[in-house]
């Protein structure tokens, strides 16, 4: 009896928690009642104040100005970004909650993108881990560290699907695949926000940039995106949906226009899609000045017009520019916007502040030291760097290295504490970074170090001879190069994505010594390697690996650990192939190796049609250098016996697809088994393959394991041209394998 009552009580609690989100506007809902009560007391000026995201470190340098303090006292600021002096944080919050008319607390925000003090691999690197648990744990560490400085809101995760490696912000992205991005997006939100929003170490997440920022034409940052409605639904929105379903409290509008409408003024996007379809119930923040950037976009005629458009679109909080502050009153008088709209915008923000527990507990938790650079944080950062590193090539198993071998460590990034942290690491202290050279030294490895080039863009050949001499005296060369941190990230797109400076030249000279070469790359994007791939024996991509990149690289090179990463983006042979992604459409004339004739093999005087007419480049072909999902370890695996429990899928059943995987190498190792599906015929054409699942397995040498995936109707749904979400009857192919280009194939029918 008691048991039953207890169960009933639990059910009621669960339902009422769910209801809290659903019944916004209902006075029976405690949070909603508080929001309404507060709103009723607020003046228009205070309401407008809540819509302001103000302040940068530069604005408060040299002490908080009286003017700034007064605006908080008057309730004219809703949140601050980049106030990194904890005394200022405490002082501003003290004024807000003691001296402002309605004592509404502030939120302090910061770009805590891949760690606060302890820096984890860049997000594209973390995506290569394909490990939601690692992403969640690293985000939790970031939140614990950052909240000790009073930061309770991060502008992350960035969930822009990125299919063009020229785009500098690909470094911050989860890569090209919506399924993987969704899995990781959820993990980021759970990690940043923690178990409860009102925990003092919880940092509210901000899914960004909504929407299509990664689809910038030509990979040029801030550029126009043209995305048809089905692509938007099937590719660009799913990672955001996953973040909202996980409870992300905020979302940031993107700088770009999509199909002619800048995101900060896109009413259909911010209302029909965001609120109605995706059921987002937090608040929207603009990107930096993106409201007033609608003027150069040619969408608003002046600042006042920009404010009118954004308010009408439902954009809640304006970052840095002040069009709301300057013009809302006038717009209200003119009837261009209504007080009800302002109330709604403010209510969305207050609701989040209540959920964060800021009214009861506004102050920075001084008991939370943040455990900055704690041993456990550093261990996690090292683990993440190993999980993120992708072994692209390993000829004749040159890796792992023999500890006895004499190693020449050469290259501009072998000992660059700041550079290996990567983009968006304002708070990471380089004195805590452990570089590869520092690690080799500490481990008393058998090595000599000479940079050869002093930074990644260096073109001076002055040190080449010394580097060559060092190589000659060694058994193997480990060249650690790539891109300095500044070469990727916001507004850092590149048209040519080869190794910059004279790195290729130096690698070729080192190769001419006849020594084996292991290339370790630190970079914010895939780097085209076509010019040097035959000169090097192994390639280990570590992205920008973060604080513990050195120890991670050391362990991987010497085989203490195998690299575990798999590519979250397709790796091109040349930038001319971009944009490039595995889940493309087939076209009416898909390329095949039989029909492909390379430019150098075309007979002189060949007839126009004699080469076959398929979709490819004469010089770069149609395949990437390395496919999405690719990554080697230190052992080999064989896949066999793909079996489907049934070849008929209905609404009532599921298919279990099982494959046998054997570790055929002499070392124990881990494999990331990937499942891809193709909907063969659709009412709109469907991608050649789509990732639908993955599982990491550990196998001892010689061990055999079966890996199974369940396929259900839900996994096959997509938005058709009427934007109906569903699955269409017909044939499907599936592949299970080690990357998007290989795998055992099966098929089934959905009836
Ligand atoms: C970036 C955002 C970032 C914001 C605040 C902008 O330039 O696009 O991603 O969160 O600045 O720093």
XYZ file of C-alpha atoms and ligand atoms in Angstrom:
763
model
C 0.000 0.000 0.000
C 2.735 2.460 1.074
C 4.783 1.304 -1.849
C 1.926 2.184 -4.199
C 1.428 5.600 -2.625
C 5.136 6.264 -2.866
C 5.127 5.302 -6.546
C 2.142 7.555 -7.175
C 3.948 10.423 -5.453
C 7.024 9.903 -7.631
C 4.850 9.887 -10.752
C 3.130 13.115 -9.646
C 6.509 14.778 -9.004
C 7.841 13.686 -12.408
C 4.706 14.890 -14.182
C 4.710 18.220 -12.374
C 8.392 18.794 -13.189
C 7.604 18.166 -16.853
C 4.555 20.384 -16.564
C 6.656 23.251 -15.277
C 8.212 23.566 -18.710
C 4.946 23.049 -20.533
C 2.640 25.347 -18.642
C 4.469 28.621 -18.968
C 2.089 31.477 -18.414
C 0.085 29.465 -15.925
C -0.081 31.113 -12.521
C -0.279 27.731 -10.825
C 3.226 27.143 -11.894
C 5.491 28.485 -9.114
C 8.225 29.822 -11.404
C 5.711 31.407 -13.709
C 3.909 33.051 -10.820
C 7.197 34.545 -9.624
C 8.045 35.769 -13.114
C 4.648 37.442 -13.478
C 4.777 39.002 -10.046
C 8.178 40.455 -10.710
C 7.278 41.674 -14.179
C 4.265 43.509 -12.770
C 6.555 45.494 -10.476
C 9.148 46.413 -13.080
C 9.263 49.745 -14.867
C 9.725 49.852 -18.611
C 13.338 50.994 -18.124
C 14.069 47.995 -15.957
C 12.460 45.675 -18.457
C 14.575 47.092 -21.242
C 17.563 46.683 -18.932
C 16.964 42.937 -18.710
C 17.354 42.730 -22.476
C 20.875 44.184 -22.345
C 23.982 42.041 -22.349
C 26.745 44.478 -21.531
C 30.327 44.953 -20.731
C 33.637 43.626 -21.837
C 36.851 43.402 -19.936
C 37.987 46.536 -21.749
C 35.012 48.509 -20.499
C 35.798 47.782 -16.889
C 39.582 48.013 -17.070
C 41.079 50.298 -14.438
C 38.155 49.838 -12.064
C 34.413 49.845 -12.436
C 33.279 53.233 -13.641
C 30.630 55.087 -11.665
C 28.548 55.193 -14.801
C 28.583 51.413 -15.142
C 27.727 50.919 -11.471
C 24.908 53.418 -11.779
C 23.398 51.622 -14.745
C 23.318 48.391 -12.711
C 21.843 50.338 -9.769
C 19.129 51.622 -12.121
C 18.377 48.084 -13.320
C 19.576 48.803 -16.825
C 21.677 45.689 -17.361
C 20.477 42.074 -17.537
C 23.797 40.310 -17.920
C 27.502 40.950 -18.430
C 30.068 39.244 -20.573
C 33.784 39.020 -20.037
C 33.986 40.560 -16.558
C 36.961 38.531 -15.487
C 37.893 40.258 -12.256
C 36.069 38.464 -9.443
C 35.974 41.635 -7.324
C 34.070 43.329 -10.110
C 31.735 40.365 -10.455
C 30.984 40.464 -6.732
C 30.577 44.233 -6.681
C 28.258 44.378 -9.689
C 26.095 41.565 -8.341
C 26.003 43.220 -4.916
C 24.696 46.420 -6.482
C 22.136 44.545 -8.608
C 20.637 42.534 -5.772
C 20.836 45.183 -3.055
C 20.460 48.521 -4.743
C 18.534 48.046 -7.992
C 14.777 48.713 -7.813
C 13.622 45.097 -8.055
C 16.847 43.411 -7.088
C 17.064 41.298 -10.222
C 20.371 39.425 -10.265
C 22.820 39.611 -13.153
C 24.223 36.687 -15.105
C 27.940 36.710 -15.924
C 28.866 35.151 -19.256
C 32.049 34.092 -20.995
C 33.150 32.012 -23.962
C 34.214 28.888 -22.094
C 34.492 26.786 -25.211
C 36.838 23.870 -24.533
C 37.879 24.430 -20.973
C 38.410 27.407 -18.713
C 41.856 27.050 -17.166
C 42.430 23.389 -17.943
C 42.143 23.395 -21.712
C 40.766 20.353 -23.506
C 41.219 19.672 -27.225
C 39.390 22.088 -29.517
C 35.758 21.080 -30.123
C 36.569 19.568 -33.532
C 39.126 17.428 -31.689
C 36.639 16.476 -28.997
C 34.259 15.535 -31.804
C 36.944 13.149 -33.090
C 36.673 11.283 -29.780
C 33.097 10.306 -30.661
C 32.800 9.998 -26.898
C 29.812 11.711 -25.302
C 31.035 10.837 -21.816
C 34.360 12.595 -22.352
C 32.618 15.638 -23.795
C 30.252 15.741 -20.838
C 32.992 15.307 -18.256
C 35.235 17.936 -19.845
C 32.340 20.398 -19.957
C 31.615 19.695 -16.299
C 35.242 20.424 -15.417
C 35.038 23.652 -17.437
C 31.908 24.659 -15.515
C 33.416 23.892 -12.121
C 36.520 25.913 -12.955
C 34.727 28.849 -14.588
C 31.931 29.175 -12.030
C 34.580 29.814 -9.382
C 35.110 33.143 -11.166
C 31.385 33.837 -11.111
C 30.727 32.709 -14.686
C 27.345 31.003 -14.823
C 26.709 31.218 -18.560
C 28.920 29.920 -21.354
C 28.547 30.691 -25.030
C 28.875 27.034 -25.967
C 28.357 24.507 -27.447
C 28.858 25.587 -31.008
C 26.717 23.219 -33.039
C 27.241 24.505 -36.542
C 27.524 21.708 -39.066
C 30.747 22.473 -40.941
C 31.510 20.948 -44.315
C 34.223 23.296 -45.471
C 37.641 23.078 -43.841
C 38.604 26.502 -45.131
C 36.198 27.997 -42.584
C 38.257 29.010 -39.546
C 35.479 28.194 -37.131
C 35.394 24.565 -38.181
C 37.811 24.289 -35.220
C 34.923 25.066 -32.860
C 32.415 22.860 -34.618
C 31.315 19.285 -34.039
C 32.175 18.484 -37.665
C 30.038 17.607 -40.651
C 27.569 15.062 -39.369
C 24.219 15.925 -37.744
C 23.901 12.647 -35.852
C 27.332 12.852 -34.208
C 26.815 16.578 -33.550
C 23.513 15.801 -31.817
C 25.042 13.144 -29.578
C 27.831 15.522 -28.586
C 25.562 18.584 -28.342
C 23.495 16.829 -25.697
C 26.652 15.849 -23.803
C 27.987 19.413 -23.799
C 24.723 20.760 -22.388
C 24.556 18.091 -19.706
C 28.152 18.756 -18.729
C 27.952 22.553 -18.607
C 24.610 22.710 -16.855
C 25.231 19.790 -14.482
C 22.508 17.972 -12.611
C 20.689 21.069 -11.500
C 20.605 24.576 -12.908
C 20.649 26.072 -9.448
C 23.818 24.329 -8.414
C 26.473 27.052 -7.994
C 28.752 25.153 -10.384
C 26.119 24.977 -13.089
C 26.854 27.082 -16.140
C 23.916 27.559 -18.480
C 24.658 26.483 -22.018
C 24.158 28.470 -25.199
C 23.650 26.454 -28.367
C 25.087 28.523 -31.196
C 24.994 29.831 -33.874
C 21.378 29.623 -34.884
C 21.424 28.964 -37.832
C 23.532 28.018 -40.800
C 26.699 29.867 -39.756
C 28.844 26.910 -40.886
C 27.318 27.017 -44.360
C 29.080 30.304 -45.182
C 29.759 30.472 -48.909
C 33.314 29.436 -49.729
C 34.115 28.997 -46.038
C 34.478 32.770 -45.715
C 33.469 33.725 -42.189
C 30.224 35.668 -41.686
C 29.237 34.924 -45.262
C 25.846 34.254 -46.765
C 24.240 30.862 -46.308
C 21.765 29.395 -48.744
C 20.058 26.401 -47.225
C 16.876 24.906 -48.592
C 14.127 24.087 -46.148
C 14.655 20.315 -46.184
C 18.408 20.633 -45.681
C 17.797 23.008 -42.808
C 15.537 20.458 -41.156
C 17.552 17.345 -41.925
C 21.096 18.603 -41.412
C 21.384 21.964 -39.656
C 18.649 21.818 -37.013
C 19.062 18.310 -35.501
C 22.088 19.153 -33.317
C 20.180 22.139 -31.915
C 17.138 19.991 -31.277
C 19.348 17.599 -29.303
C 20.737 20.502 -27.246
C 17.266 21.896 -26.528
C 15.933 18.460 -25.617
C 18.837 18.244 -23.173
C 17.669 21.529 -21.654
C 19.979 24.180 -23.097
C 18.717 27.385 -21.525
C 19.914 29.753 -24.212
C 20.564 29.900 -27.927
C 22.604 32.451 -29.895
C 21.546 33.845 -33.244
C 24.205 33.696 -35.921
C 25.890 36.552 -37.759
C 24.955 35.287 -41.197
C 21.862 35.609 -43.280
C 20.215 32.420 -44.451
C 18.217 32.667 -47.662
C 18.258 36.455 -47.397
C 17.284 36.921 -43.762
C 19.834 37.620 -41.001
C 19.202 35.292 -38.072
C 18.760 38.056 -35.472
C 15.786 39.372 -37.409
C 14.294 36.102 -38.635
C 10.825 35.806 -37.156
C 10.022 32.461 -38.775
C 13.258 31.024 -37.465
C 12.938 32.389 -33.936
C 9.248 31.762 -33.533
C 7.902 29.053 -35.840
C 11.010 26.893 -35.815
C 12.654 27.668 -32.480
C 9.647 28.068 -30.220
C 6.873 26.128 -31.989
C 8.688 23.277 -33.646
C 11.681 22.801 -31.362
C 9.829 23.806 -28.177
C 12.738 25.896 -26.948
C 11.774 27.540 -23.669
C 14.856 29.488 -22.670
C 16.010 32.815 -24.078
C 17.693 33.923 -27.287
C 20.819 36.071 -27.255
C 22.155 37.832 -30.312
C 25.737 37.402 -31.384
C 28.112 40.309 -30.821
C 26.480 43.358 -32.485
C 24.541 41.058 -34.802
C 21.381 43.125 -34.298
C 22.925 46.300 -35.685
C 24.857 44.322 -38.290
C 21.505 43.915 -40.005
C 22.250 47.446 -41.303
C 25.296 46.491 -43.430
C 23.451 43.275 -44.324
C 20.946 45.579 -46.008
C 18.040 44.313 -43.909
C 17.557 47.257 -41.506
C 17.855 50.894 -42.486
C 19.206 52.118 -39.162
C 19.681 51.125 -35.531
C 16.083 51.833 -34.615
C 14.807 49.723 -37.498
C 17.156 46.929 -36.448
C 15.713 46.977 -32.925
C 12.180 46.892 -34.319
C 12.959 43.874 -36.511
C 14.687 41.946 -33.709
C 11.971 42.619 -31.128
C 9.321 41.544 -33.605
C 11.328 38.435 -34.407
C 11.449 37.500 -30.715
C 15.160 38.002 -30.080
C 15.451 38.405 -26.291
C 18.846 39.733 -25.297
C 21.081 42.015 -27.328
C 24.794 41.371 -27.065
C 26.982 44.503 -26.879
C 25.149 46.824 -29.290
C 22.487 49.013 -27.661
C 19.679 49.327 -30.169
C 17.113 47.994 -27.681
C 18.263 50.371 -24.980
C 18.237 53.324 -27.364
C 15.028 52.718 -29.279
C 12.506 50.418 -27.609
C 10.654 53.277 -25.891
C 10.271 55.208 -29.097
C 9.171 52.094 -30.988
C 6.535 51.444 -28.327
C 5.217 54.979 -28.636
C 4.986 54.597 -32.371
C 3.144 51.302 -31.967
C 5.757 49.404 -33.962
C 6.179 46.959 -31.122
C 3.952 46.262 -28.136
C 4.483 46.223 -24.386
C 3.235 42.636 -24.405
C 6.121 41.695 -26.693
C 8.592 43.326 -24.313
C 7.008 41.525 -21.371
C 7.373 38.218 -23.179
C 11.021 38.869 -24.023
C 11.784 39.820 -20.418
C 9.805 36.911 -18.973
C 11.933 34.433 -20.929
C 15.049 35.879 -19.307
C 13.636 36.103 -15.781
C 12.412 32.531 -16.015
C 15.959 31.341 -16.664
C 17.277 33.465 -13.793
C 14.733 31.838 -11.485
C 15.654 28.376 -12.731
C 19.299 29.172 -11.994
C 18.368 29.958 -8.415
C 19.954 33.382 -8.758
C 17.278 35.145 -6.717
C 18.045 33.027 -3.656
C 21.704 32.571 -4.343
C 23.080 35.333 -6.559
C 26.651 35.395 -5.329
C 29.725 33.689 -6.579
C 30.334 30.633 -4.482
C 33.528 31.583 -2.676
C 33.818 28.043 -1.319
C 34.284 26.780 -4.841
C 37.967 27.193 -5.612
C 37.307 25.701 -9.022
C 40.087 23.183 -8.410
C 41.883 24.899 -11.243
C 44.301 22.534 -12.951
C 43.436 19.806 -10.423
C 45.145 16.491 -11.063
C 41.837 14.933 -12.090
C 41.205 17.781 -14.536
C 44.617 17.352 -16.113
C 44.188 13.582 -16.333
C 40.887 14.072 -18.098
C 42.487 16.590 -20.466
C 45.174 14.044 -21.329
C 42.620 11.284 -21.828
C 40.570 13.589 -24.060
C 43.640 14.446 -26.142
C 44.345 10.748 -26.711
C 40.718 10.033 -27.582
C 40.726 12.972 -30.007
C 43.911 12.149 -31.872
C 43.448 10.501 -35.230
C 46.151 8.285 -36.672
C 45.718 8.912 -40.385
C 48.607 6.859 -41.729
C 51.015 4.344 -40.216
C 53.179 2.770 -42.902
C 54.798 -0.495 -41.878
C 53.664 0.158 -38.332
C 56.362 2.710 -37.700
C 54.280 3.725 -34.717
C 54.524 3.038 -31.869
C 58.181 3.939 -31.628
C 60.720 1.769 -29.974
C 61.927 3.401 -26.743
C 65.507 2.613 -27.741
C 65.263 4.534 -30.995
C 67.046 7.851 -31.181
C 64.463 10.465 -32.063
C 64.925 13.844 -33.732
C 62.068 16.048 -32.560
C 61.737 18.831 -35.100
C 59.065 21.358 -35.917
C 57.524 24.698 -35.019
C 54.868 23.351 -32.652
C 56.914 20.873 -30.663
C 57.376 23.297 -27.806
C 54.740 26.019 -28.087
C 52.688 26.111 -24.897
C 50.293 28.802 -26.103
C 49.738 27.447 -29.610
C 48.767 23.929 -28.634
C 45.799 25.317 -26.661
C 44.068 26.454 -29.868
C 41.392 29.038 -30.483
C 39.087 30.552 -27.787
C 41.326 30.004 -24.821
C 41.387 33.428 -23.203
C 41.747 31.971 -19.725
C 44.096 29.045 -20.323
C 47.409 29.857 -18.738
C 50.239 28.733 -20.987
C 52.552 28.192 -18.030
C 50.425 25.155 -17.176
C 50.672 23.700 -20.668
C 52.779 20.595 -21.059
C 54.367 20.493 -24.498
C 55.747 17.431 -26.281
C 59.332 18.630 -25.746
C 58.710 19.168 -22.023
C 57.306 15.648 -21.816
C 60.167 14.035 -23.753
C 62.591 15.860 -21.478
C 60.845 14.817 -18.277
C 60.650 11.220 -19.487
C 64.375 11.315 -20.313
C 63.542 10.080 -23.781
C 66.338 9.373 -26.213
C 65.897 12.518 -28.306
C 67.328 15.730 -29.659
C 65.209 18.770 -30.334
C 65.631 21.442 -32.934
C 62.754 23.596 -34.084
C 63.851 24.116 -37.665
C 61.138 26.731 -38.080
C 60.284 29.078 -35.256
C 56.543 29.368 -35.929
C 54.149 27.645 -38.285
C 54.201 30.357 -40.985
C 57.969 30.807 -40.809
C 59.601 30.752 -44.245
C 63.171 31.196 -43.116
C 65.467 28.307 -44.002
C 68.241 29.413 -41.640
C 67.796 26.472 -39.283
C 67.192 23.834 -41.958
C 70.741 22.522 -42.018
C 70.799 22.066 -38.257
C 67.515 20.179 -38.467
C 68.856 17.967 -41.254
C 72.026 17.227 -39.277
C 69.949 16.296 -36.235
C 67.803 14.011 -38.381
C 70.880 12.323 -39.813
C 72.146 11.504 -36.333
C 68.810 9.915 -35.390
C 66.839 6.785 -36.216
C 63.547 8.519 -36.749
C 62.206 12.060 -37.114
C 59.112 13.228 -35.245
C 58.040 16.437 -36.957
C 55.527 18.398 -34.883
C 53.946 21.060 -37.020
C 50.618 22.375 -38.192
C 48.960 25.718 -37.597
C 49.465 28.196 -34.809
C 46.280 28.795 -32.801
C 45.666 32.119 -34.532
C 45.236 30.466 -37.939
C 41.819 29.019 -37.101
C 38.802 30.321 -35.198
C 36.634 33.356 -35.836
C 37.468 35.301 -39.003
C 40.462 33.025 -39.612
C 39.490 31.252 -42.773
C 42.169 30.089 -45.186
C 41.913 29.551 -48.929
C 44.885 27.198 -48.986
C 44.920 24.668 -46.167
C 48.333 23.117 -46.680
C 50.887 23.214 -43.879
C 51.754 26.926 -43.816
C 55.186 28.542 -44.164
C 58.126 26.396 -45.183
C 56.992 23.281 -43.313
C 56.460 21.192 -46.450
C 59.875 22.230 -47.733
C 61.567 21.225 -44.485
C 59.714 17.909 -44.365
C 60.873 17.118 -47.900
C 64.484 17.902 -46.967
C 64.224 15.712 -43.893
C 62.716 12.907 -45.970
C 65.671 13.169 -48.344
C 67.925 12.006 -45.468
C 66.232 8.631 -45.805
C 65.045 8.664 -42.218
C 61.540 7.592 -41.325
C 59.284 10.526 -40.579
C 56.361 10.712 -38.204
C 54.299 13.842 -38.781
C 52.346 15.067 -35.771
C 49.894 17.804 -36.695
C 48.417 20.367 -34.338
C 45.828 22.410 -36.228
C 42.316 23.786 -36.109
C 41.171 22.058 -39.298
C 42.108 19.238 -41.656
C 45.368 20.130 -43.395
C 45.832 19.048 -46.995
C 48.782 16.691 -47.169
C 48.883 15.701 -50.826
C 52.277 17.357 -51.441
C 54.011 15.494 -48.631
C 52.005 12.368 -47.892
C 54.552 10.137 -49.638
C 57.427 11.750 -47.765
C 56.107 10.790 -44.349
C 55.598 7.362 -42.832
C 53.000 8.198 -40.234
C 50.571 11.044 -39.662
C 49.016 11.696 -36.278
C 46.404 14.468 -36.197
C 46.070 15.884 -32.694
C 44.100 19.058 -33.608
C 45.007 21.660 -30.983
C 45.200 19.171 -28.134
C 45.108 21.538 -25.129
C 46.960 21.740 -21.833
C 47.993 18.082 -21.764
C 48.799 17.652 -25.432
C 52.454 16.844 -24.699
C 51.958 13.855 -22.407
C 49.166 12.556 -24.650
C 51.398 12.704 -27.729
C 54.286 11.089 -25.874
C 52.106 8.176 -24.732
C 50.731 7.659 -28.228
C 54.109 7.837 -29.945
C 55.595 5.270 -27.584
C 52.548 3.024 -27.533
C 51.528 3.487 -23.904
C 48.167 4.317 -25.459
C 46.900 4.004 -28.995
C 45.347 7.038 -30.689
C 41.584 6.608 -30.425
C 40.141 9.383 -32.602
C 38.108 8.997 -35.785
C 37.587 11.825 -38.261
C 34.462 13.917 -37.613
C 35.024 15.590 -40.996
C 35.991 14.411 -44.433
C 39.669 15.139 -45.074
C 40.219 16.676 -48.519
C 43.158 16.166 -50.869
C 43.007 19.792 -51.869
C 41.014 22.834 -50.806
C 39.604 22.871 -54.344
C 37.373 19.915 -53.398
C 35.591 21.883 -50.686
C 32.860 21.748 -49.537
C 33.230 18.009 -49.157
C 31.207 15.636 -46.978
C 30.445 11.940 -46.931
C 26.670 12.269 -46.692
C 26.247 13.916 -50.069
C 23.692 13.069 -52.740
C 24.443 10.578 -55.473
C 23.675 12.806 -58.523
C 22.397 11.325 -61.773
C 25.966 10.606 -62.805
C 27.857 9.391 -59.775
C 31.610 9.055 -60.170
C 33.165 5.607 -60.355
C 36.786 4.551 -60.409
C 36.211 2.777 -63.746
C 35.214 5.957 -65.480
C 37.659 8.302 -63.834
C 40.581 9.392 -65.977
C 43.135 11.561 -64.225
C 44.143 14.777 -65.935
C 47.656 13.444 -66.544
C 46.343 10.327 -68.281
C 44.077 12.059 -70.764
C 45.290 11.250 -74.270
C 46.220 14.296 -76.303
C 43.394 15.164 -78.622
C 40.862 13.049 -76.681
C 37.248 13.514 -77.717
C 35.110 15.489 -75.308
C 32.922 12.539 -74.317
C 35.608 9.844 -74.329
C 36.442 10.296 -70.646
C 32.987 9.424 -69.382
C 30.641 11.980 -67.957
C 30.516 11.653 -64.199
C 30.705 14.003 -61.239
C 34.395 14.410 -60.411
C 37.439 16.654 -60.754
C 39.886 15.756 -63.511
C 42.795 16.463 -61.180
C 41.511 15.602 -57.703
C 39.110 12.802 -58.552
C 36.064 12.253 -56.416
C 37.340 10.651 -53.245
C 38.711 12.492 -50.231
C 42.172 11.907 -48.873
C 40.702 10.274 -45.770
C 37.007 9.512 -45.319
C 34.750 10.632 -42.497
C 35.077 8.145 -39.641
C 38.638 7.122 -40.557
C 41.244 6.516 -37.891
C 43.834 3.815 -37.263
C 45.009 2.249 -34.035
C 47.900 -0.030 -33.240
C 46.152 -3.238 -34.207
C 43.950 -4.388 -37.076
C 40.343 -5.521 -37.200
C 38.427 -7.735 -39.548
C 34.677 -7.457 -40.027
C 32.592 -10.455 -41.060
C 29.124 -12.000 -41.023
C 26.780 -9.058 -41.207
C 23.408 -10.466 -40.203
C 20.037 -8.780 -40.031
C 17.432 -10.285 -37.703
C 14.847 -9.653 -40.421
C 14.895 -7.950 -43.772
C 11.467 -6.463 -43.274
C 11.067 -3.449 -41.062
C 7.553 -2.452 -40.009
C 6.146 0.044 -37.525
C 5.847 -2.807 -35.075
C 9.306 -4.349 -35.181
C 12.964 -3.403 -35.115
C 15.887 -4.885 -36.994
C 18.920 -6.074 -35.160
C 22.006 -5.820 -37.349
C 24.954 -7.778 -36.041
C 28.493 -7.959 -37.240
C 31.460 -9.964 -36.050
C 34.645 -8.062 -35.361
C 38.000 -9.746 -34.815
C 41.208 -8.198 -33.561
C 43.610 -9.651 -36.110
C 46.704 -7.841 -34.878
C 49.208 -8.723 -32.213
C 48.178 -5.950 -29.817
C 45.031 -5.406 -27.779
C 43.120 -2.484 -29.133
C 39.934 -0.588 -29.568
C 37.705 -0.117 -32.589
C 34.884 2.319 -33.291
C 32.237 0.307 -35.118
C 30.068 2.561 -37.266
C 26.584 2.052 -38.704
C 25.460 3.862 -41.856
C 22.089 3.682 -43.601
C 20.901 4.698 -47.063
C 17.293 5.320 -48.020
C 17.584 4.195 -51.638
C 14.621 6.029 -53.178
C 12.928 9.015 -51.579
C 10.272 11.543 -52.457
C 13.237 13.877 -52.294
C 16.664 12.450 -53.071
C 18.447 11.070 -50.042
C 22.144 11.107 -49.013
C 24.331 8.214 -50.178
C 24.886 7.281 -46.535
C 23.980 8.618 -43.116
C 25.568 7.760 -39.798
C 22.965 6.198 -37.509
C 24.984 4.677 -34.700
C 28.434 3.793 -33.401
C 29.964 1.741 -30.651
C 33.457 1.541 -29.274
C 34.716 -1.934 -28.425
C 37.905 -3.163 -26.828
C 39.335 -6.412 -28.113
C 42.340 -8.358 -26.957
C 44.658 -9.625 -29.659
C 42.841 -12.459 -31.444
C 39.558 -11.782 -29.646
C 36.257 -11.850 -31.499
C 33.122 -9.912 -30.568
C 29.687 -9.472 -32.040
C 28.418 -5.921 -32.215
C 24.708 -5.272 -32.700
C 22.733 -2.184 -33.611
C 18.976 -1.844 -33.408
C 17.359 -0.115 -36.348
C 13.874 1.209 -35.885
C 11.502 3.305 -37.927
C 12.319 6.396 -35.869
C 15.959 6.240 -37.076
C 14.901 6.485 -40.717
C 12.614 9.486 -40.507
C 13.393 12.673 -42.367
C 11.689 15.863 -43.525
C 10.368 15.620 -47.083
C 9.578 18.528 -49.382
C 6.250 19.168 -47.603
C 8.266 19.233 -44.379
C 6.474 16.114 -43.257
C 8.637 14.155 -40.863
C 8.352 10.461 -41.541
C 9.697 7.412 -43.237
C 8.770 6.324 -46.712
C 8.201 2.743 -47.761
C 10.916 1.146 -49.818
C 14.448 -0.220 -49.864
C 17.264 0.646 -47.506
C 20.938 -0.282 -47.494
C 23.044 -0.526 -44.396
C 26.773 -0.704 -43.849
C 28.652 -1.582 -40.712
C 32.343 -0.858 -40.788
C 35.341 1.121 -39.684
C 34.605 4.334 -41.570
C 32.151 5.893 -43.995
C 33.896 4.454 -47.059
C 34.239 0.837 -45.962
C 31.881 -1.643 -44.415
C 29.847 -4.787 -44.880
C 26.665 -4.109 -46.750
C 23.170 -5.386 -46.109
C 19.703 -4.333 -47.109
C 16.133 -4.355 -45.880
C 12.714 -3.130 -46.840
C 10.386 -0.908 -44.874
C 6.800 -1.934 -45.515
C 31.252 35.017 -31.647
C 30.455 34.232 -30.641
C 30.915 34.571 -29.245
C 30.741 36.066 -29.036
C 31.099 36.544 -27.654
C 31.283 36.496 -31.317
O 32.201 37.173 -32.108
O 30.712 34.793 -32.929
O 30.589 32.859 -30.891
O 30.204 33.835 -28.295
O 31.568 36.728 -29.968
O 32.448 36.529 -27.418
